[in-house]
């Protein structure tokens, strides 16, 4: 039975971290260790964690200066003694069957390097909804197997708090890129390196819960865009992928961000990203059509 090392990085998340820890301790799968990495918190994180650290053989607590998500997760990976590693962010939580279901999926196929699953989204008011739909058998093919292309070309999303990875795969391809600390998207970059060589397996159940927070780093859109630009530059160069592929995916990325900005009423930022989409891939006619639609919309608002 595989031992799971659960890596939980936390930075100034004392309000929520106890809920994340509780969800790990309530797992039905018992062969695990929980490695909590306090990444230089200055809030009440120590006090929030204190009740869990007394006489609990499952938990190891590491404190360090602030290194960001990538650095904190890498500290946890270095400390891990398990055969597989699972990640949970300090403001998320898991359903009790999460580890057991994913270990079983991994043990059924030794060629699988990464297991992921569906996820619930919930907000600060605790309202819960499924973040992604349950998939049909045909759709599942895009989430399991050799799915590098699907992640690279943004056909699927893999949420970090749903992921379990064989430790041997990380030993092979390397850990999180700490150069990305100032940007984010270090999880996407690592998953792409793993999926270049290894199969994925998708558990078609929502076994994790992702918290949507208004003050989350995930709301820093400009930072996220910079991170994703870095990912595609690095991965395209690392594996010698065609520049046409990079242009296509960058155009798609900017169009997605344009829609996000428009939906939030940030019309100038939306137009900026729509223009970036055209510059990234001038032969993508969808980018021109989208720009035309948005221009008409903005003109109608102004008249």
mmCIF file of C-alpha atoms in Angstrom:
data_model
loop_
_atom_site.group_PDB
_atom_site.id
_atom_site.type_symbol
_atom_site.label_atom_id
_atom_site.label_comp_id
_atom_site.label_asym_id
_atom_site.label_seq_id
_atom_site.Cartn_x
_atom_site.Cartn_y
_atom_site.Cartn_z
ATOM 1 C CA UNK A 1 0.000 0.000 0.000
ATOM 2 C CA UNK A 2 1.544 3.293 -1.144
ATOM 3 C CA UNK A 3 2.485 5.827 1.495
ATOM 4 C CA UNK A 4 1.237 9.308 0.604
ATOM 5 C CA UNK A 5 3.119 12.462 1.538
ATOM 6 C CA UNK A 6 0.613 15.318 1.676
ATOM 7 C CA UNK A 7 2.303 18.691 1.156
ATOM 8 C CA UNK A 8 0.432 21.685 2.562
ATOM 9 C CA UNK A 9 2.186 25.050 2.088
ATOM 10 C CA UNK A 10 0.737 27.990 3.990
ATOM 11 C CA UNK A 11 1.410 31.709 4.100
ATOM 12 C CA UNK A 12 -0.698 34.049 6.236
ATOM 13 C CA UNK A 13 -3.712 31.774 5.976
ATOM 14 C CA UNK A 14 -4.454 31.279 9.655
ATOM 15 C CA UNK A 15 -8.162 31.846 9.083
ATOM 16 C CA UNK A 16 -8.517 28.797 6.839
ATOM 17 C CA UNK A 17 -5.571 26.451 7.397
ATOM 18 C CA UNK A 18 -7.249 24.500 10.202
ATOM 19 C CA UNK A 19 -10.057 23.454 7.859
ATOM 20 C CA UNK A 20 -7.510 22.150 5.336
ATOM 21 C CA UNK A 21 -5.662 20.184 8.033
ATOM 22 C CA UNK A 22 -8.914 18.720 9.384
ATOM 23 C CA UNK A 23 -9.856 17.491 5.917
ATOM 24 C CA UNK A 24 -6.543 15.627 5.620
ATOM 25 C CA UNK A 25 -6.823 14.097 9.086
ATOM 26 C CA UNK A 26 -10.321 12.843 8.222
ATOM 27 C CA UNK A 27 -9.125 10.778 5.246
ATOM 28 C CA UNK A 28 -10.314 7.176 5.146
ATOM 29 C CA UNK A 29 -6.882 6.194 3.778
ATOM 30 C CA UNK A 30 -4.527 5.921 6.735
ATOM 31 C CA UNK A 31 -1.040 5.454 5.251
ATOM 32 C CA UNK A 32 -0.042 9.088 4.897
ATOM 33 C CA UNK A 33 2.056 11.851 6.394
ATOM 34 C CA UNK A 34 1.050 15.514 6.390
ATOM 35 C CA UNK A 35 3.923 17.937 5.834
ATOM 36 C CA UNK A 36 2.883 21.497 6.669
ATOM 37 C CA UNK A 37 5.301 24.153 5.412
ATOM 38 C CA UNK A 38 4.829 27.541 7.060
ATOM 39 C CA UNK A 39 6.296 29.849 4.431
ATOM 40 C CA UNK A 40 7.169 32.800 6.659
ATOM 41 C CA UNK A 41 3.662 33.597 7.919
ATOM 42 C CA UNK A 42 3.257 36.690 10.099
ATOM 43 C CA UNK A 43 -0.390 36.149 11.085
ATOM 44 C CA UNK A 44 -1.990 33.710 13.539
ATOM 45 C CA UNK A 45 -0.993 30.582 11.576
ATOM 46 C CA UNK A 46 1.091 29.129 14.436
ATOM 47 C CA UNK A 47 -1.812 29.491 16.856
ATOM 48 C CA UNK A 48 -4.275 27.989 14.365
ATOM 49 C CA UNK A 49 -2.045 24.943 13.869
ATOM 50 C CA UNK A 50 -1.044 24.410 17.504
ATOM 51 C CA UNK A 51 -3.977 22.092 18.401
ATOM 52 C CA UNK A 52 -3.053 19.719 15.559
ATOM 53 C CA UNK A 53 0.655 19.463 16.314
ATOM 54 C CA UNK A 54 0.388 17.876 19.750
ATOM 55 C CA UNK A 55 0.922 14.113 19.750
ATOM 56 C CA UNK A 56 -0.093 13.605 16.124
ATOM 57 C CA UNK A 57 2.215 11.148 14.417
ATOM 58 C CA UNK A 58 0.864 11.993 10.977
ATOM 59 C CA UNK A 59 2.008 15.638 10.993
ATOM 60 C CA UNK A 60 5.407 17.204 10.398
ATOM 61 C CA UNK A 61 5.689 20.978 10.719
ATOM 62 C CA UNK A 62 8.395 22.966 8.926
ATOM 63 C CA UNK A 63 8.925 26.722 9.235
ATOM 64 C CA UNK A 64 10.987 28.749 6.785
ATOM 65 C CA UNK A 65 11.409 32.249 5.411
ATOM 66 C CA UNK A 66 9.043 33.227 2.639
ATOM 67 C CA UNK A 67 9.905 31.511 -0.660
ATOM 68 C CA UNK A 68 6.521 31.536 -2.386
ATOM 69 C CA UNK A 69 4.328 28.625 -3.478
ATOM 70 C CA UNK A 70 7.011 26.873 -5.522
ATOM 71 C CA UNK A 71 9.660 27.124 -2.814
ATOM 72 C CA UNK A 72 7.288 25.992 -0.063
ATOM 73 C CA UNK A 73 6.059 23.006 -2.051
ATOM 74 C CA UNK A 74 9.627 22.034 -2.908
ATOM 75 C CA UNK A 75 10.527 22.111 0.786
ATOM 76 C CA UNK A 76 7.676 19.684 1.397
ATOM 77 C CA UNK A 77 8.773 17.438 -1.471
ATOM 78 C CA UNK A 78 12.340 17.282 -0.118
ATOM 79 C CA UNK A 79 11.006 16.256 3.289
ATOM 80 C CA UNK A 80 8.623 13.642 1.872
ATOM 81 C CA UNK A 81 9.132 9.972 2.701
ATOM 82 C CA UNK A 82 6.139 8.673 0.750
ATOM 83 C CA UNK A 83 5.898 6.870 -2.579
ATOM 84 C CA UNK A 84 3.416 9.430 -3.894
ATOM 85 C CA UNK A 85 2.864 13.113 -3.173
ATOM 86 C CA UNK A 86 -0.449 14.951 -2.952
ATOM 87 C CA UNK A 87 -0.856 18.709 -2.715
ATOM 88 C CA UNK A 88 -3.450 20.735 -0.862
ATOM 89 C CA UNK A 89 -3.469 24.510 -0.531
ATOM 90 C CA UNK A 90 -4.095 25.937 2.914
ATOM 91 C CA UNK A 91 -7.476 27.448 2.018
ATOM 92 C CA UNK A 92 -8.866 24.347 0.279
ATOM 93 C CA UNK A 93 -10.168 21.059 1.646
ATOM 94 C CA UNK A 94 -10.678 17.440 0.635
ATOM 95 C CA UNK A 95 -13.503 14.958 0.857
ATOM 96 C CA UNK A 96 -12.659 11.965 3.111
ATOM 97 C CA UNK A 97 -12.277 9.485 0.215
ATOM 98 C CA UNK A 98 -9.825 11.614 -1.759
ATOM 99 C CA UNK A 99 -6.549 9.843 -0.997
ATOM 100 C CA UNK A 100 -8.015 6.349 -1.062
ATOM 101 C CA UNK A 101 -9.696 6.794 -4.446
ATOM 102 C CA UNK A 102 -6.574 8.276 -6.011
ATOM 103 C CA UNK A 103 -4.140 5.723 -4.589
ATOM 104 C CA UNK A 104 -6.333 2.962 -6.006
ATOM 105 C CA UNK A 105 -6.360 4.655 -9.423
ATOM 106 C CA UNK A 106 -2.577 4.954 -9.379
ATOM 107 C CA UNK A 107 -1.994 1.368 -8.263
ATOM 108 C CA UNK A 108 -4.157 0.035 -11.099
ATOM 109 C CA UNK A 109 -1.688 1.290 -13.733
ATOM 110 C CA UNK A 110 2.063 1.517 -12.989
ATOM 111 C CA UNK A 111 2.556 3.764 -16.045
ATOM 112 C CA UNK A 112 0.431 6.519 -14.502
ATOM 113 C CA UNK A 113 2.499 9.341 -13.057
ATOM 114 C CA UNK A 114 -0.246 11.818 -12.163
ATOM 115 C CA UNK A 115 -3.781 11.318 -10.873
ATOM 116 C CA UNK A 116 -6.306 14.153 -10.735
ATOM 117 C CA UNK A 117 -10.030 14.453 -10.156
ATOM 118 C CA UNK A 118 -13.062 16.674 -10.364
ATOM 119 C CA UNK A 119 -13.416 19.446 -7.818
ATOM 120 C CA UNK A 120 -16.059 21.463 -6.019
ATOM 121 C CA UNK A 121 -15.747 25.230 -5.916
ATOM 122 C CA UNK A 122 -16.954 27.185 -2.903
ATOM 123 C CA UNK A 123 -16.773 30.794 -1.796
ATOM 124 C CA UNK A 124 -16.377 32.714 1.404
ATOM 125 C CA UNK A 125 -20.105 32.245 2.027
ATOM 126 C CA UNK A 126 -19.548 28.443 1.820
ATOM 127 C CA UNK A 127 -21.826 28.077 -1.215
ATOM 128 C CA UNK A 128 -20.710 24.888 -2.969
ATOM 129 C CA UNK A 129 -20.913 24.052 -6.646
ATOM 130 C CA UNK A 130 -19.175 21.561 -8.918
ATOM 131 C CA UNK A 131 -16.352 23.413 -10.640
ATOM 132 C CA UNK A 132 -16.222 21.028 -13.566
ATOM 133 C CA UNK A 133 -18.913 18.719 -14.983
ATOM 134 C CA UNK A 134 -18.818 14.970 -14.516
ATOM 135 C CA UNK A 135 -17.447 13.577 -17.746
ATOM 136 C CA UNK A 136 -18.840 11.059 -20.194
ATOM 137 C CA UNK A 137 -16.710 8.058 -21.169
ATOM 138 C CA UNK A 138 -15.800 9.810 -24.414
ATOM 139 C CA UNK A 139 -14.783 13.012 -22.624
ATOM 140 C CA UNK A 140 -12.695 11.070 -20.108
ATOM 141 C CA UNK A 141 -10.230 10.225 -22.872
ATOM 142 C CA UNK A 142 -9.106 13.844 -22.862
ATOM 143 C CA UNK A 143 -8.289 13.742 -19.150
ATOM 144 C CA UNK A 144 -6.600 10.335 -18.896
ATOM 145 C CA UNK A 145 -3.687 8.771 -20.739
ATOM 146 C CA UNK A 146 -0.991 10.763 -22.499
ATOM 147 C CA UNK A 147 -2.614 14.186 -22.276
ATOM 148 C CA UNK A 148 0.310 16.603 -22.649
ATOM 149 C CA UNK A 149 -1.232 18.170 -25.763
ATOM 150 C CA UNK A 150 -4.585 18.685 -24.060
ATOM 151 C CA UNK A 151 -3.014 20.583 -21.171
ATOM 152 C CA UNK A 152 -0.576 22.499 -23.373
ATOM 153 C CA UNK A 153 -3.318 23.641 -25.754
ATOM 154 C CA UNK A 154 -5.617 24.578 -22.849
ATOM 155 C CA UNK A 155 -8.277 21.987 -23.610
ATOM 156 C CA UNK A 156 -8.327 20.872 -19.972
ATOM 157 C CA UNK A 157 -7.586 22.335 -16.536
ATOM 158 C CA UNK A 158 -5.759 20.520 -13.739
ATOM 159 C CA UNK A 159 -6.297 22.004 -10.279
ATOM 160 C CA UNK A 160 -3.341 21.539 -7.929
ATOM 161 C CA UNK A 161 -5.399 20.580 -4.895
ATOM 162 C CA UNK A 162 -6.751 17.578 -6.861
ATOM 163 C CA UNK A 163 -3.349 16.210 -7.873
ATOM 164 C CA UNK A 164 -1.385 13.156 -6.722
ATOM 165 C CA UNK A 165 2.028 12.445 -8.314
ATOM 166 C CA UNK A 166 4.463 9.553 -8.020
ATOM 167 C CA UNK A 167 7.569 10.712 -6.175
ATOM 168 C CA UNK A 168 9.718 8.903 -8.751
ATOM 169 C CA UNK A 169 8.253 11.108 -11.503
ATOM 170 C CA UNK A 170 9.232 14.276 -9.656
ATOM 171 C CA UNK A 171 12.690 12.809 -9.053
ATOM 172 C CA UNK A 172 12.884 12.268 -12.815
ATOM 173 C CA UNK A 173 11.626 15.598 -14.215
ATOM 174 C CA UNK A 174 12.454 17.921 -11.321
ATOM 175 C CA UNK A 175 10.464 19.912 -8.792
ATOM 176 C CA UNK A 176 8.543 23.180 -9.095
ATOM 177 C CA UNK A 177 10.389 25.975 -10.900
ATOM 178 C CA UNK A 178 11.192 28.512 -8.178
ATOM 179 C CA UNK A 179 12.019 31.128 -10.816
ATOM 180 C CA UNK A 180 8.255 31.379 -11.291
ATOM 181 C CA UNK A 181 7.595 32.517 -7.726
ATOM 182 C CA UNK A 182 6.981 36.112 -8.798
ATOM 183 C CA UNK A 183 4.481 35.000 -11.447
ATOM 184 C CA UNK A 184 2.582 31.886 -10.408
ATOM 185 C CA UNK A 185 1.497 29.090 -12.793
ATOM 186 C CA UNK A 186 4.366 26.951 -11.491
ATOM 187 C CA UNK A 187 1.894 24.094 -11.095
ATOM 188 C CA UNK A 188 0.921 24.107 -14.786
ATOM 189 C CA UNK A 189 4.597 24.121 -15.753
ATOM 190 C CA UNK A 190 5.429 21.090 -13.569
ATOM 191 C CA UNK A 191 2.369 19.160 -14.746
ATOM 192 C CA UNK A 192 3.399 19.713 -18.365
ATOM 193 C CA UNK A 193 6.883 18.325 -17.681
ATOM 194 C CA UNK A 194 5.387 15.258 -16.009
ATOM 195 C CA UNK A 195 2.780 14.684 -18.718
ATOM 196 C CA UNK A 196 5.412 14.927 -21.451
ATOM 197 C CA UNK A 197 6.709 11.550 -20.206
ATOM 198 C CA UNK A 198 3.978 9.941 -18.094
ATOM 199 C CA UNK A 199 0.312 9.012 -18.287
ATOM 200 C CA UNK A 200 -2.437 10.697 -16.286
ATOM 201 C CA UNK A 201 -5.489 9.123 -14.701
ATOM 202 C CA UNK A 202 -8.676 11.043 -13.955
ATOM 203 C CA UNK A 203 -11.042 10.082 -11.141
ATOM 204 C CA UNK A 204 -14.438 11.235 -12.344
ATOM 205 C CA UNK A 205 -15.651 12.390 -8.940
ATOM 206 C CA UNK A 206 -15.343 15.721 -7.093
ATOM 207 C CA UNK A 207 -12.996 14.717 -4.261
ATOM 208 C CA UNK A 208 -11.560 18.148 -3.461
ATOM 209 C CA UNK A 209 -12.940 21.598 -2.723
ATOM 210 C CA UNK A 210 -11.319 24.730 -4.137
ATOM 211 C CA UNK A 211 -11.997 27.948 -2.230
ATOM 212 C CA UNK A 212 -12.693 31.045 -4.350
ATOM 213 C CA UNK A 213 -11.402 34.074 -2.438
ATOM 214 C CA UNK A 214 -11.553 37.721 -3.413
ATOM 215 C CA UNK A 215 -8.131 38.298 -1.803
ATOM 216 C CA UNK A 216 -6.484 35.256 -3.383
ATOM 217 C CA UNK A 217 -3.263 35.530 -5.375
ATOM 218 C CA UNK A 218 -5.273 33.832 -8.096
ATOM 219 C CA UNK A 219 -7.137 37.126 -8.543
ATOM 220 C CA UNK A 220 -3.933 38.911 -9.631
ATOM 221 C CA UNK A 221 -4.652 38.547 -13.328
ATOM 222 C CA UNK A 222 -1.645 40.426 -14.665
ATOM 223 C CA UNK A 223 0.658 38.220 -12.586
ATOM 224 C CA UNK A 224 -1.090 35.090 -13.823
ATOM 225 C CA UNK A 225 -0.771 36.178 -17.452
ATOM 226 C CA UNK A 226 2.964 36.775 -17.000
ATOM 227 C CA UNK A 227 3.285 33.326 -15.455
ATOM 228 C CA UNK A 228 1.469 31.617 -18.294
ATOM 229 C CA UNK A 229 3.567 33.462 -20.874
ATOM 230 C CA UNK A 230 6.671 32.147 -19.089
ATOM 231 C CA UNK A 231 5.280 28.594 -19.083
ATOM 232 C CA UNK A 232 4.701 28.508 -22.830
ATOM 233 C CA UNK A 233 8.060 30.089 -23.620
ATOM 234 C CA UNK A 234 9.862 27.577 -21.394
ATOM 235 C CA UNK A 235 7.977 24.415 -22.374
ATOM 236 C CA UNK A 236 8.106 25.210 -26.095
ATOM 237 C CA UNK A 237 11.868 25.704 -25.882
ATOM 238 C CA UNK A 238 12.484 22.745 -23.549
ATOM 239 C CA UNK A 239 10.855 20.202 -25.855
ATOM 240 C CA UNK A 240 11.567 21.846 -29.199
ATOM 241 C CA UNK A 241 7.894 22.322 -30.011
ATOM 242 C CA UNK A 242 6.945 24.187 -33.203
ATOM 243 C CA UNK A 243 6.711 27.954 -32.892
ATOM 244 C CA UNK A 244 3.344 27.684 -34.640
ATOM 245 C CA UNK A 245 2.071 25.696 -31.649
ATOM 246 C CA UNK A 246 3.261 28.366 -29.247
ATOM 247 C CA UNK A 247 1.658 31.121 -31.333
ATOM 248 C CA UNK A 248 -1.645 29.235 -31.438
ATOM 249 C CA UNK A 249 -1.795 28.566 -27.709
ATOM 250 C CA UNK A 250 -0.681 32.089 -26.782
ATOM 251 C CA UNK A 251 -3.426 33.544 -28.969
ATOM 252 C CA UNK A 252 -5.972 31.260 -27.318
ATOM 253 C CA UNK A 253 -4.686 32.252 -23.876
ATOM 254 C CA UNK A 254 -5.002 35.987 -24.569
ATOM 255 C CA UNK A 255 -8.515 35.494 -25.947
ATOM 256 C CA UNK A 256 -9.514 33.656 -22.772
ATOM 257 C CA UNK A 257 -8.136 36.478 -20.651
ATOM 258 C CA UNK A 258 -9.919 39.037 -22.822
ATOM 259 C CA UNK A 259 -13.226 37.296 -22.089
ATOM 260 C CA UNK A 260 -12.386 37.238 -18.377
ATOM 261 C CA UNK A 261 -11.663 40.964 -18.335
ATOM 262 C CA UNK A 262 -14.795 41.814 -20.326
ATOM 263 C CA UNK A 263 -16.929 39.754 -17.938
ATOM 264 C CA UNK A 264 -15.557 41.796 -15.039
ATOM 265 C CA UNK A 265 -16.134 45.109 -16.793
ATOM 266 C CA UNK A 266 -12.429 45.750 -17.362
ATOM 267 C CA UNK A 267 -12.945 46.633 -21.005
ATOM 268 C CA UNK A 268 -9.591 48.323 -21.645
ATOM 269 C CA UNK A 269 -7.732 45.261 -20.332
ATOM 270 C CA UNK A 270 -9.991 43.057 -22.423
ATOM 271 C CA UNK A 271 -9.163 44.971 -25.591
ATOM 272 C CA UNK A 272 -5.455 44.903 -24.749
ATOM 273 C CA UNK A 273 -5.487 41.117 -24.512
ATOM 274 C CA UNK A 274 -7.578 40.758 -27.647
ATOM 275 C CA UNK A 275 -4.959 42.756 -29.551
ATOM 276 C CA UNK A 276 -2.226 40.605 -27.984
ATOM 277 C CA UNK A 277 -4.058 37.534 -29.298
ATOM 278 C CA UNK A 278 -3.888 38.870 -32.851
ATOM 279 C CA UNK A 279 -0.229 39.808 -32.526
ATOM 280 C CA UNK A 280 0.602 36.377 -31.112
ATOM 281 C CA UNK A 281 -1.003 34.546 -34.030
ATOM 282 C CA UNK A 282 -2.012 36.825 -36.921
ATOM 283 C CA UNK A 283 -3.556 33.934 -38.869
ATOM 284 C CA UNK A 284 -6.077 33.097 -36.119
ATOM 285 C CA UNK A 285 -9.288 34.468 -37.615
ATOM 286 C CA UNK A 286 -11.219 33.809 -34.395
ATOM 287 C CA UNK A 287 -9.180 36.543 -32.725
ATOM 288 C CA UNK A 288 -10.243 39.076 -35.375
ATOM 289 C CA UNK A 289 -13.901 38.053 -35.148
ATOM 290 C CA UNK A 290 -13.800 38.379 -31.365
ATOM 291 C CA UNK A 291 -12.200 41.821 -31.591
ATOM 292 C CA UNK A 292 -14.920 42.912 -34.002
ATOM 293 C CA UNK A 293 -17.659 41.676 -31.640
ATOM 294 C CA UNK A 294 -16.148 43.458 -28.652
ATOM 295 C CA UNK A 295 -15.652 46.666 -30.631
ATOM 296 C CA UNK A 296 -19.339 46.618 -31.593
ATOM 297 C CA UNK A 297 -20.302 45.990 -27.981
ATOM 298 C CA UNK A 298 -18.203 48.884 -26.695
ATOM 299 C CA UNK A 299 -19.526 51.183 -29.415
ATOM 300 C CA UNK A 300 -23.111 50.304 -28.469
ATOM 301 C CA UNK A 301 -22.372 51.148 -24.828
ATOM 302 C CA UNK A 302 -20.941 54.511 -25.799
ATOM 303 C CA UNK A 303 -23.933 55.557 -27.920
#
